[in-house]
C-alpha cells in the first residue's frame, strides 16, 4: 500500500477501504507521509467526499491515534456536551453546573478558541487562579466527589486530527463535511463518554452558514457516533447573531454567572435549559425533556447550580469571590460606547463580523500561539428585533487602547443592519438522534 494509490483512488471518486484508512492514519502519525501528499489526499476528499462508512472508520482511527480516556470510574451513563463553535457561546459554563446540580456527573474536556469562535477553556482562564490543566487524578477525584470537573484536552487526544487540522487550515480544506465531522467526533470518541449532546450551530456566527448544512453535519456525526457505540443527540441551533449580550472571555463568564443566578439574557437562558434538558435525558437523570426542564429551573431557583459553579472554581484553584462580585474579574481600561447610526429596527448583527472584530481586541487568536486578552470584548446593548433611535447606545467596546476600540467600533458597526421589521427564528430548529430528524414544531 502507498499514499499515491490512496490519492489516486480518491481522485477517481472511489471509496477507501478500512485497511487503507487505518494504514494512512498510522503512517500519518509516524511522520511517514510528507505534507504535500497528505494535502493532496485532503483536497481529493474535500472535492469528492467520503461515504458514511469511510468517515466512521477515519474517525475511529483518528480517535485511537492517541489517548482513549477511560470514564468507567463514573457510575451510570456519562454525557459529554459539545458545541460546533459560535460567537458569544458561553453555554458550557452554564450547562455544566446546572446538569451537575441535577445529579448528572459532568467530566468535561474542552478546547481553546480559534478564529472568530471562542473556547470554554479561554473563558474559564479569565477567572483568577483557575487551573484548566489539572491531572487525571484530580479530574477523577473532583468528578467522583463533587460531580463536576472541566479541564483542557490532554495533548495526546486524537493527535492525527491535530496534524490533519493544521494542514486543512492552510490548504483550503476546512469546509468539508466528512472532514469536520471526523475531526469533531474523533475527539469526542477519545474523551470516552457514553452519550454525546452536540450543539450544531448554523448562521452568520457559525461554521455552518445554513440550517441545511448543519443538518447534514449533524446527521453524519450521529451516524459516526452510532457506528462507534455512542449515543449522539445533535441539536440544530440558531447562531444568526451573537448569543447573549457579552462577547469576550471575562465578559462571558460574568454573563454565565448572571444566568446561573436567573438573571441572564433570554436567549442564553433558554438555550442553556434546552441543551441541559437533553443532557439530563441522555444521562437517564430525567425521564423526559419536560421533567428535565423543571429540575433545571429548580436548580437555578434554589441556588444549587450556582453552588456547583462555586465548587468547580474552588476545586480548580480559582477565586470564588467572582461569583458574588463579578466586577472582580479583570476589566479592560477603555470602555467605548457605540451609538446607533440610524433609527429603526435592528434586523441583524452578523456573528462572523462581530467575531472577527473581537480579534482586533485580542479576545481570540488567529494562530494557536497568539496571546489573548481576557478582559476585552463587546457588550451588545441592543440586539436584532430591538427598535432604536439614531444616537442611542447600542454596544460597549471593552478594549486595552483607544486605537483598538476605534478600529473595533468600525468593524462592529458594519455587522449591524437596520430596517422596518425583524422575524425571529427559533433557537432550536431541529434535533437528530438514532430515530432520525425531529423538527421543532415552532420552526416549520
Ligand atoms: N471543530 C473541529 O474540531 N474541527 C473542525 O474541523 C471544525 C470545527
Short mmCIF file of C-alpha atoms and ligand atoms in Angstrom, two decimals:
data_model
loop_
_atom_site.label_atom_id
_atom_site.label_comp_id
_atom_site.label_asym_id
_atom_site.label_seq_id
_atom_site.Cartn_x
_atom_site.Cartn_y
_atom_site.Cartn_z
CA UNK A 1 0.00 0.00 0.00
CA UNK A 2 1.25 3.51 -0.67
CA UNK A 3 -0.11 7.02 -0.38
CA UNK A 4 -0.10 7.66 -4.15
CA UNK A 5 -2.57 4.79 -4.67
CA UNK A 6 -4.85 6.28 -2.00
CA UNK A 7 -4.71 9.77 -3.52
CA UNK A 8 -5.48 8.34 -6.99
CA UNK A 9 -8.42 6.33 -5.64
CA UNK A 10 -9.97 9.40 -4.02
CA UNK A 11 -9.22 11.49 -7.11
CA UNK A 12 -11.22 8.91 -9.10
CA UNK A 13 -14.13 9.05 -6.56
CA UNK A 14 -13.57 5.51 -5.26
CA UNK A 15 -14.11 4.69 -1.56
CA UNK A 16 -11.11 3.82 0.60
CA UNK A 17 -11.20 0.51 2.49
CA UNK A 18 -10.89 0.16 6.27
CA UNK A 19 -7.33 -1.18 5.85
CA UNK A 20 -6.32 1.74 3.65
CA UNK A 21 -7.70 4.33 6.08
CA UNK A 22 -6.09 2.67 9.07
CA UNK A 23 -2.75 2.42 7.20
CA UNK A 24 -2.99 6.11 6.27
CA UNK A 25 -3.63 7.27 9.87
CA UNK A 26 -0.79 5.12 11.23
CA UNK A 27 1.63 6.39 8.55
CA UNK A 28 0.48 9.98 9.19
CA UNK A 29 1.18 9.67 12.92
CA UNK A 30 4.62 8.21 12.41
CA UNK A 31 5.51 11.07 10.04
CA UNK A 32 5.95 8.75 7.06
CA UNK A 33 3.94 10.90 4.63
CA UNK A 34 5.11 14.35 3.57
CA UNK A 35 2.72 17.31 3.94
CA UNK A 36 2.24 17.70 0.17
CA UNK A 37 0.84 14.17 -0.19
CA UNK A 38 -1.40 14.46 2.91
CA UNK A 39 -2.66 17.77 1.49
CA UNK A 40 -3.37 16.18 -1.90
CA UNK A 41 -5.45 13.48 -0.23
CA UNK A 42 -7.29 16.08 1.88
CA UNK A 43 -8.14 18.11 -1.22
CA UNK A 44 -9.37 14.97 -3.03
CA UNK A 45 -11.61 14.19 -0.01
CA UNK A 46 -12.75 17.81 0.16
CA UNK A 47 -13.81 17.74 -3.51
CA UNK A 48 -15.08 14.15 -3.87
CA UNK A 49 -16.28 13.48 -0.31
CA UNK A 50 -16.32 10.22 1.64
CA UNK A 51 -19.23 7.88 2.32
CA UNK A 52 -20.59 7.40 5.86
CA UNK A 53 -18.68 4.15 6.45
CA UNK A 54 -15.36 5.65 5.33
CA UNK A 55 -15.99 8.65 7.58
CA UNK A 56 -16.82 6.46 10.60
CA UNK A 57 -13.62 4.42 10.08
CA UNK A 58 -11.48 7.54 9.65
CA UNK A 59 -12.97 8.96 12.86
CA UNK A 60 -12.27 5.79 14.87
CA UNK A 61 -8.68 5.57 13.58
CA UNK A 62 -8.09 9.26 14.44
CA UNK A 63 -9.58 8.76 17.94
CA UNK A 64 -7.36 5.71 18.51
CA UNK A 65 -4.25 7.56 17.33
CA UNK A 66 -3.79 8.90 20.91
CA UNK A 67 -5.10 8.53 24.47
CA UNK A 68 -8.53 6.96 24.87
CA UNK A 69 -9.84 8.41 28.15
CA UNK A 70 -11.44 5.88 30.50
CA UNK A 71 -14.59 7.26 32.14
CA UNK A 72 -15.63 3.93 33.67
CA UNK A 73 -14.88 5.30 37.17
CA UNK A 74 -18.22 7.16 36.86
CA UNK A 75 -21.38 5.19 37.70
CA UNK A 76 -24.16 5.24 35.12
CA UNK A 77 -24.30 6.89 31.72
CA UNK A 78 -21.63 9.55 31.13
CA UNK A 79 -22.60 12.52 28.95
CA UNK A 80 -20.43 14.98 27.03
CA UNK A 81 -21.69 18.25 25.57
CA UNK A 82 -20.00 19.89 22.61
CA UNK A 83 -20.69 22.97 20.53
CA UNK A 84 -19.58 23.24 16.93
CA UNK A 85 -18.49 26.78 17.85
CA UNK A 86 -20.01 30.22 17.74
CA UNK A 87 -19.77 33.85 18.86
CA UNK A 88 -20.72 34.57 22.48
CA UNK A 89 -21.27 30.87 23.15
CA UNK A 90 -20.80 30.52 26.91
CA UNK A 91 -23.41 27.76 27.21
CA UNK A 92 -20.99 25.06 28.52
CA UNK A 93 -20.19 27.30 31.51
CA UNK A 94 -23.90 27.26 32.39
CA UNK A 95 -24.95 23.73 31.35
CA UNK A 96 -22.12 22.01 33.22
CA UNK A 97 -23.03 23.29 36.74
CA UNK A 98 -26.78 23.12 36.05
CA UNK A 99 -26.63 19.48 34.93
CA UNK A 100 -24.24 18.59 37.79
CA UNK A 101 -26.68 20.17 40.27
CA UNK A 102 -29.35 17.79 38.93
CA UNK A 103 -27.19 14.75 39.66
CA UNK A 104 -25.50 14.23 36.27
CA UNK A 105 -21.73 13.78 36.72
CA UNK A 106 -20.02 16.30 34.42
CA UNK A 107 -16.49 15.28 33.41
CA UNK A 108 -15.76 17.61 30.56
CA UNK A 109 -12.73 18.24 28.39
CA UNK A 110 -12.87 21.43 26.37
CA UNK A 111 -10.79 23.29 23.83
CA UNK A 112 -9.50 26.79 23.23
CA UNK A 113 -10.96 29.19 20.70
CA UNK A 114 -9.53 29.60 17.22
CA UNK A 115 -10.52 32.29 14.72
CA UNK A 116 -13.82 34.07 15.29
CA UNK A 117 -15.18 31.34 17.53
CA UNK A 118 -14.43 31.32 21.30
CA UNK A 119 -13.42 28.39 23.55
CA UNK A 120 -14.58 27.38 27.04
CA UNK A 121 -11.01 26.94 28.35
CA UNK A 122 -10.06 30.55 27.48
CA UNK A 123 -13.21 31.81 29.21
CA UNK A 124 -12.52 29.81 32.40
CA UNK A 125 -8.94 31.09 32.48
CA UNK A 126 -10.26 34.63 32.91
CA UNK A 127 -11.15 33.61 36.50
CA UNK A 128 -8.04 34.46 38.59
CA UNK A 129 -6.15 31.30 39.57
CA UNK A 130 -8.39 28.84 37.67
CA UNK A 131 -6.34 25.83 36.52
CA UNK A 132 -7.60 24.13 33.37
CA UNK A 133 -4.56 21.78 33.18
CA UNK A 134 -5.39 19.51 36.10
CA UNK A 135 -4.06 15.97 36.42
CA UNK A 136 -6.13 12.92 35.51
CA UNK A 137 -6.09 12.01 39.21
CA UNK A 138 -7.58 15.41 40.21
CA UNK A 139 -10.11 15.18 37.37
CA UNK A 140 -11.35 11.82 38.67
CA UNK A 141 -11.33 12.97 42.31
CA UNK A 142 -13.38 16.12 41.60
CA UNK A 143 -15.93 14.27 39.48
CA UNK A 144 -16.28 11.41 41.99
CA UNK A 145 -16.60 13.76 44.98
CA UNK A 146 -18.44 16.82 43.59
CA UNK A 147 -19.85 15.64 40.25
CA UNK A 148 -18.05 18.27 38.21
CA UNK A 149 -14.64 18.96 36.62
CA UNK A 150 -13.67 20.82 33.48
CA UNK A 151 -10.19 20.51 32.01
CA UNK A 152 -8.37 21.28 28.78
CA UNK A 153 -7.96 18.38 26.42
CA UNK A 154 -4.75 16.48 27.11
CA UNK A 155 -2.09 16.97 24.42
CA UNK A 156 -2.42 13.42 23.21
CA UNK A 157 -6.16 13.41 22.41
CA UNK A 158 -6.54 12.48 18.71
CA UNK A 159 -3.06 13.60 17.54
CA UNK A 160 -3.96 12.54 13.96
CA UNK A 161 -6.64 15.24 13.99
CA UNK A 162 -4.10 17.84 15.16
CA UNK A 163 -1.83 17.05 12.18
CA UNK A 164 -4.74 16.98 9.69
CA UNK A 165 -6.39 20.14 11.08
CA UNK A 166 -3.13 22.11 10.86
CA UNK A 167 -2.84 21.16 7.16
CA UNK A 168 -6.55 21.75 6.42
CA UNK A 169 -6.23 25.22 7.89
CA UNK A 170 -3.58 26.21 5.31
CA UNK A 171 -4.79 24.26 2.27
CA UNK A 172 -8.41 25.45 1.94
CA UNK A 173 -9.76 22.08 3.08
CA UNK A 174 -11.57 23.02 6.30
CA UNK A 175 -15.09 23.26 4.79
CA UNK A 176 -15.63 19.56 4.07
CA UNK A 177 -18.50 17.98 5.99
CA UNK A 178 -16.84 14.50 6.35
CA UNK A 179 -13.57 16.13 7.49
CA UNK A 180 -15.31 18.43 10.02
CA UNK A 181 -17.46 15.56 11.33
CA UNK A 182 -14.49 13.19 11.74
CA UNK A 183 -12.40 15.95 13.35
CA UNK A 184 -15.04 16.80 15.99
CA UNK A 185 -16.14 13.21 16.62
CA UNK A 186 -12.60 11.76 16.88
CA UNK A 187 -12.02 13.99 19.93
CA UNK A 188 -15.43 13.10 21.37
CA UNK A 189 -14.82 9.34 20.97
CA UNK A 190 -11.39 9.70 22.59
CA UNK A 191 -12.89 11.58 25.55
CA UNK A 192 -14.75 8.42 26.48
CA UNK A 193 -18.34 9.44 27.32
CA UNK A 194 -21.22 7.05 26.53
CA UNK A 195 -23.59 9.76 25.29
CA UNK A 196 -22.81 12.99 23.45
CA UNK A 197 -25.08 16.04 23.12
CA UNK A 198 -23.90 18.14 20.18
CA UNK A 199 -24.93 21.75 19.66
CA UNK A 200 -24.56 22.18 15.90
CA UNK A 201 -24.90 25.86 15.15
CA UNK A 202 -25.88 27.49 11.90
CA UNK A 203 -25.91 31.10 10.79
CA UNK A 204 -23.53 34.00 10.33
CA UNK A 205 -21.74 33.32 13.63
CA UNK A 206 -21.14 29.61 12.98
CA UNK A 207 -19.03 27.40 10.69
CA UNK A 208 -22.20 26.10 9.00
CA UNK A 209 -23.95 29.04 7.37
CA UNK A 210 -27.31 27.35 6.67
CA UNK A 211 -29.62 25.06 8.66
CA UNK A 212 -29.43 22.50 5.80
CA UNK A 213 -25.62 22.25 6.08
CA UNK A 214 -25.90 21.97 9.86
CA UNK A 215 -28.44 19.12 9.49
CA UNK A 216 -26.11 17.30 7.06
CA UNK A 217 -23.20 17.62 9.50
CA UNK A 218 -25.37 16.58 12.46
CA UNK A 219 -26.80 13.51 10.69
CA UNK A 220 -23.27 12.39 9.81
CA UNK A 221 -21.97 12.92 13.36
CA UNK A 222 -24.90 10.95 14.82
CA UNK A 223 -24.14 8.09 12.44
CA UNK A 224 -20.40 8.15 13.29
CA UNK A 225 -21.28 8.01 16.99
CA UNK A 226 -23.74 5.13 16.50
CA UNK A 227 -21.26 3.13 14.39
CA UNK A 228 -18.75 3.54 17.22
CA UNK A 229 -21.11 2.56 20.05
CA UNK A 230 -22.07 6.05 21.31
CA UNK A 231 -25.47 7.63 21.63
CA UNK A 232 -25.49 11.03 19.95
CA UNK A 233 -28.19 13.71 20.07
CA UNK A 234 -27.40 16.63 17.79
CA UNK A 235 -29.33 19.88 18.20
CA UNK A 236 -29.53 22.33 15.29
CA UNK A 237 -29.46 25.78 16.86
CA UNK A 238 -29.60 29.29 15.51
CA UNK A 239 -26.48 31.50 15.56
CA UNK A 240 -27.69 34.27 13.24
CA UNK A 241 -26.43 36.84 15.74
CA UNK A 242 -24.07 36.56 18.74
CA UNK A 243 -25.52 34.57 21.62
CA UNK A 244 -26.45 36.75 24.60
CA UNK A 245 -25.09 40.25 25.14
CA UNK A 246 -21.48 39.55 26.09
CA UNK A 247 -18.74 38.51 23.68
CA UNK A 248 -15.29 38.17 25.27
CA UNK A 249 -13.78 35.90 27.90
CA UNK A 250 -14.31 37.61 31.31
CA UNK A 251 -17.44 39.35 29.99
CA UNK A 252 -18.94 35.98 29.09
CA UNK A 253 -18.04 34.47 32.47
CA UNK A 254 -19.92 37.39 34.06
CA UNK A 255 -22.95 36.66 31.85
CA UNK A 256 -22.79 32.94 32.69
CA UNK A 257 -22.81 33.78 36.43
CA UNK A 258 -25.81 36.12 35.89
CA UNK A 259 -27.62 33.31 34.05
CA UNK A 260 -26.98 30.84 36.87
CA UNK A 261 -28.48 33.47 39.21
CA UNK A 262 -31.59 33.51 37.00
CA UNK A 263 -30.76 36.97 35.62
CA UNK A 264 -29.25 36.12 32.23
CA UNK A 265 -30.35 37.24 28.76
CA UNK A 266 -33.41 35.38 27.42
CA UNK A 267 -31.61 33.58 24.55
CA UNK A 268 -28.74 32.34 26.73
CA UNK A 269 -31.13 31.20 29.46
CA UNK A 270 -33.42 29.38 27.03
CA UNK A 271 -30.61 27.63 25.12
CA UNK A 272 -28.95 26.57 28.37
CA UNK A 273 -32.20 24.95 29.52
CA UNK A 274 -32.74 23.26 26.14
CA UNK A 275 -29.23 21.76 25.96
CA UNK A 276 -29.09 20.74 29.63
CA UNK A 277 -32.51 19.06 29.30
CA UNK A 278 -31.14 16.86 26.52
CA UNK A 279 -28.06 16.15 28.70
CA UNK A 280 -30.23 15.01 31.63
CA UNK A 281 -32.38 12.71 29.49
CA UNK A 282 -29.31 11.27 27.69
CA UNK A 283 -27.77 10.60 31.11
CA UNK A 284 -31.01 8.98 32.38
CA UNK A 285 -31.35 11.54 35.16
CA UNK A 286 -34.77 12.64 33.89
CA UNK A 287 -37.47 10.54 32.20
CA UNK A 288 -38.36 13.22 29.63
CA UNK A 289 -37.43 16.71 28.48
CA UNK A 290 -40.32 18.35 30.34
CA UNK A 291 -39.27 16.89 33.71
CA UNK A 292 -35.63 17.72 32.97
CA UNK A 293 -36.56 21.35 32.37
CA UNK A 294 -38.41 21.60 35.72
CA UNK A 295 -35.41 20.04 37.54
CA UNK A 296 -33.02 22.51 35.90
CA UNK A 297 -35.22 25.52 36.66
CA UNK A 298 -35.34 24.41 40.29
CA UNK A 299 -31.54 24.10 40.38
CA UNK A 300 -31.29 27.76 39.42
CA UNK A 301 -34.07 28.92 41.78
CA UNK A 302 -32.58 27.05 44.74
CA UNK A 303 -29.05 28.30 44.04
CA UNK A 304 -27.78 24.69 43.64
CA UNK A 305 -26.47 25.33 40.10
CA UNK A 306 -24.53 28.41 41.23
CA UNK A 307 -23.09 26.42 44.16
CA UNK A 308 -21.82 23.79 41.67
CA UNK A 309 -20.02 26.54 39.77
CA UNK A 310 -18.52 27.77 43.05
CA UNK A 311 -17.32 24.22 43.79
CA UNK A 312 -15.84 23.84 40.29
CA UNK A 313 -13.93 27.11 40.68
CA UNK A 314 -12.65 26.37 44.18
CA UNK A 315 -11.56 22.79 43.32
CA UNK A 316 -9.54 24.07 40.38
CA UNK A 317 -7.78 26.86 42.29
CA UNK A 318 -9.91 29.78 41.10
CA UNK A 319 -11.04 32.80 43.10
CA UNK A 320 -14.66 32.09 44.07
CA UNK A 321 -15.29 35.69 45.10
CA UNK A 322 -16.02 36.43 41.41
CA UNK A 323 -19.37 34.69 41.90
CA UNK A 324 -20.67 37.27 44.37
CA UNK A 325 -18.52 40.08 42.96
CA UNK A 326 -18.18 39.52 39.19
CA UNK A 327 -16.75 43.07 38.98
CA UNK A 328 -13.54 41.50 40.38
CA UNK A 329 -12.92 39.78 37.03
CA UNK A 330 -10.22 41.57 35.04
CA UNK A 331 -11.69 44.72 33.49
CA UNK A 332 -10.44 46.49 30.33
CA UNK A 333 -9.03 50.03 30.80
CA UNK A 334 -11.04 51.55 27.93
CA UNK A 335 -14.82 51.32 27.59
CA UNK A 336 -16.23 52.98 24.47
CA UNK A 337 -19.95 53.37 23.88
CA UNK A 338 -21.14 52.72 20.32
CA UNK A 339 -24.07 54.87 19.15
CA UNK A 340 -26.67 53.78 16.61
CA UNK A 341 -26.00 55.36 13.20
CA UNK A 342 -29.70 55.06 12.26
CA UNK A 343 -33.23 54.98 13.63
CA UNK A 344 -35.20 51.78 13.02
CA UNK A 345 -35.36 48.13 13.93
CA UNK A 346 -32.10 46.17 14.17
CA UNK A 347 -32.58 43.37 11.63
CA UNK A 348 -29.29 41.57 12.20
CA UNK A 349 -25.88 41.56 13.89
CA UNK A 350 -23.58 39.46 11.72
CA UNK A 351 -21.89 36.94 14.00
CA UNK A 352 -18.81 36.37 11.87
CA UNK A 353 -18.11 40.12 11.52
CA UNK A 354 -18.60 40.55 15.28
CA UNK A 355 -16.30 37.59 15.96
CA UNK A 356 -13.65 38.97 13.62
CA UNK A 357 -13.95 42.43 15.22
CA UNK A 358 -13.17 40.70 18.52
CA UNK A 359 -9.85 39.55 17.09
CA UNK A 360 -8.84 43.23 16.84
CA UNK A 361 -9.38 43.38 20.61
CA UNK A 362 -7.36 40.15 21.16
CA UNK A 363 -10.40 38.29 22.53
CA UNK A 364 -9.39 35.30 20.42
CA UNK A 365 -6.41 34.17 18.38
CA UNK A 366 -5.68 33.91 14.68
CA UNK A 367 -2.93 31.39 15.20
CA UNK A 368 -2.55 28.88 18.03
CA UNK A 369 0.41 30.72 19.57
CA UNK A 370 -1.26 34.19 19.77
CA UNK A 371 -1.65 35.74 23.25
CA UNK A 372 -5.21 36.70 24.16
CA UNK A 373 -6.64 39.40 26.44
CA UNK A 374 -9.22 38.04 28.87
CA UNK A 375 -10.70 41.44 29.72
CA UNK A 376 -11.71 42.72 26.29
CA UNK A 377 -14.77 42.28 24.07
CA UNK A 378 -18.23 43.66 23.40
CA UNK A 379 -21.41 44.10 25.39
CA UNK A 380 -24.32 44.37 22.99
CA UNK A 381 -26.92 46.75 24.46
CA UNK A 382 -29.39 46.26 21.60
CA UNK A 383 -29.96 43.09 19.58
CA UNK A 384 -31.89 42.02 16.50
CA UNK A 385 -35.56 42.92 16.92
CA UNK A 386 -34.90 45.96 19.13
CA UNK A 387 -36.15 49.36 17.90
CA UNK A 388 -33.53 52.07 18.32
CA UNK A 389 -33.16 55.80 17.73
CA UNK A 390 -30.20 57.36 15.94
CA UNK A 391 -27.56 58.23 18.58
CA UNK A 392 -28.85 55.69 21.10
CA UNK A 393 -26.12 53.48 22.70
CA UNK A 394 -26.23 50.03 21.07
CA UNK A 395 -22.99 48.47 22.31
CA UNK A 396 -19.97 48.89 24.56
CA UNK A 397 -16.44 48.09 23.47
CA UNK A 398 -14.05 46.91 26.20
CA UNK A 399 -10.52 47.44 24.95
CA UNK A 400 -6.92 47.85 26.05
CA UNK A 401 -6.43 51.01 23.95
CA UNK A 402 -8.38 53.84 22.28
CA UNK A 403 -6.97 52.87 18.84
CA UNK A 404 -8.11 49.25 19.11
CA UNK A 405 -11.53 50.45 20.35
CA UNK A 406 -11.92 52.77 17.34
CA UNK A 407 -10.97 50.06 14.88
CA UNK A 408 -13.29 47.51 16.57
CA UNK A 409 -16.13 50.08 16.57
CA UNK A 410 -15.89 50.49 12.79
CA UNK A 411 -15.99 46.73 12.29
CA UNK A 412 -18.80 46.18 14.80
CA UNK A 413 -20.98 48.85 13.18
CA UNK A 414 -20.60 47.06 9.84
CA UNK A 415 -22.12 43.96 11.49
CA UNK A 416 -25.41 45.76 12.26
CA UNK A 417 -28.24 46.02 9.73
CA UNK A 418 -31.34 48.17 10.19
CA UNK A 419 -34.82 48.04 8.65
CA UNK A 420 -38.52 48.09 9.45
CA UNK A 421 -39.15 44.68 10.93
CA UNK A 422 -37.46 41.54 12.13
CA UNK A 423 -38.80 37.98 12.02
CA UNK A 424 -37.01 35.97 14.74
CA UNK A 425 -36.15 32.32 14.14
CA UNK A 426 -36.48 29.76 16.95
CA UNK A 427 -33.31 28.89 18.86
CA UNK A 428 -33.79 25.16 18.27
CA UNK A 429 -34.62 24.32 14.65
CA UNK A 430 -34.47 20.53 14.93
CA UNK A 431 -32.69 17.67 16.66
CA UNK A 432 -31.28 14.43 15.37
CA UNK A 433 -31.00 11.19 17.31
CA UNK A 434 -30.88 7.48 16.47
CA UNK A 435 -34.54 7.65 15.40
CA UNK A 436 -33.96 10.37 12.81
CA UNK A 437 -34.63 14.11 12.46
CA UNK A 438 -37.19 15.79 14.71
CA UNK A 439 -38.17 19.25 13.57
CA UNK A 440 -39.14 21.77 16.23
CA UNK A 441 -42.83 22.42 15.78
CA UNK A 442 -42.32 26.18 16.03
CA UNK A 443 -39.78 26.31 13.22
CA UNK A 444 -41.79 24.73 10.38
N1 LIG B 1 -14.09 21.99 15.01
C1 LIG B 1 -13.22 20.93 14.94
O1 LIG B 1 -12.80 20.38 15.96
N2 LIG B 1 -12.84 20.51 13.72
C2 LIG B 1 -13.26 21.07 12.56
O2 LIG B 1 -12.87 20.61 11.51
C3 LIG B 1 -14.15 22.17 12.65
C4 LIG B 1 -14.58 22.60 13.90
#
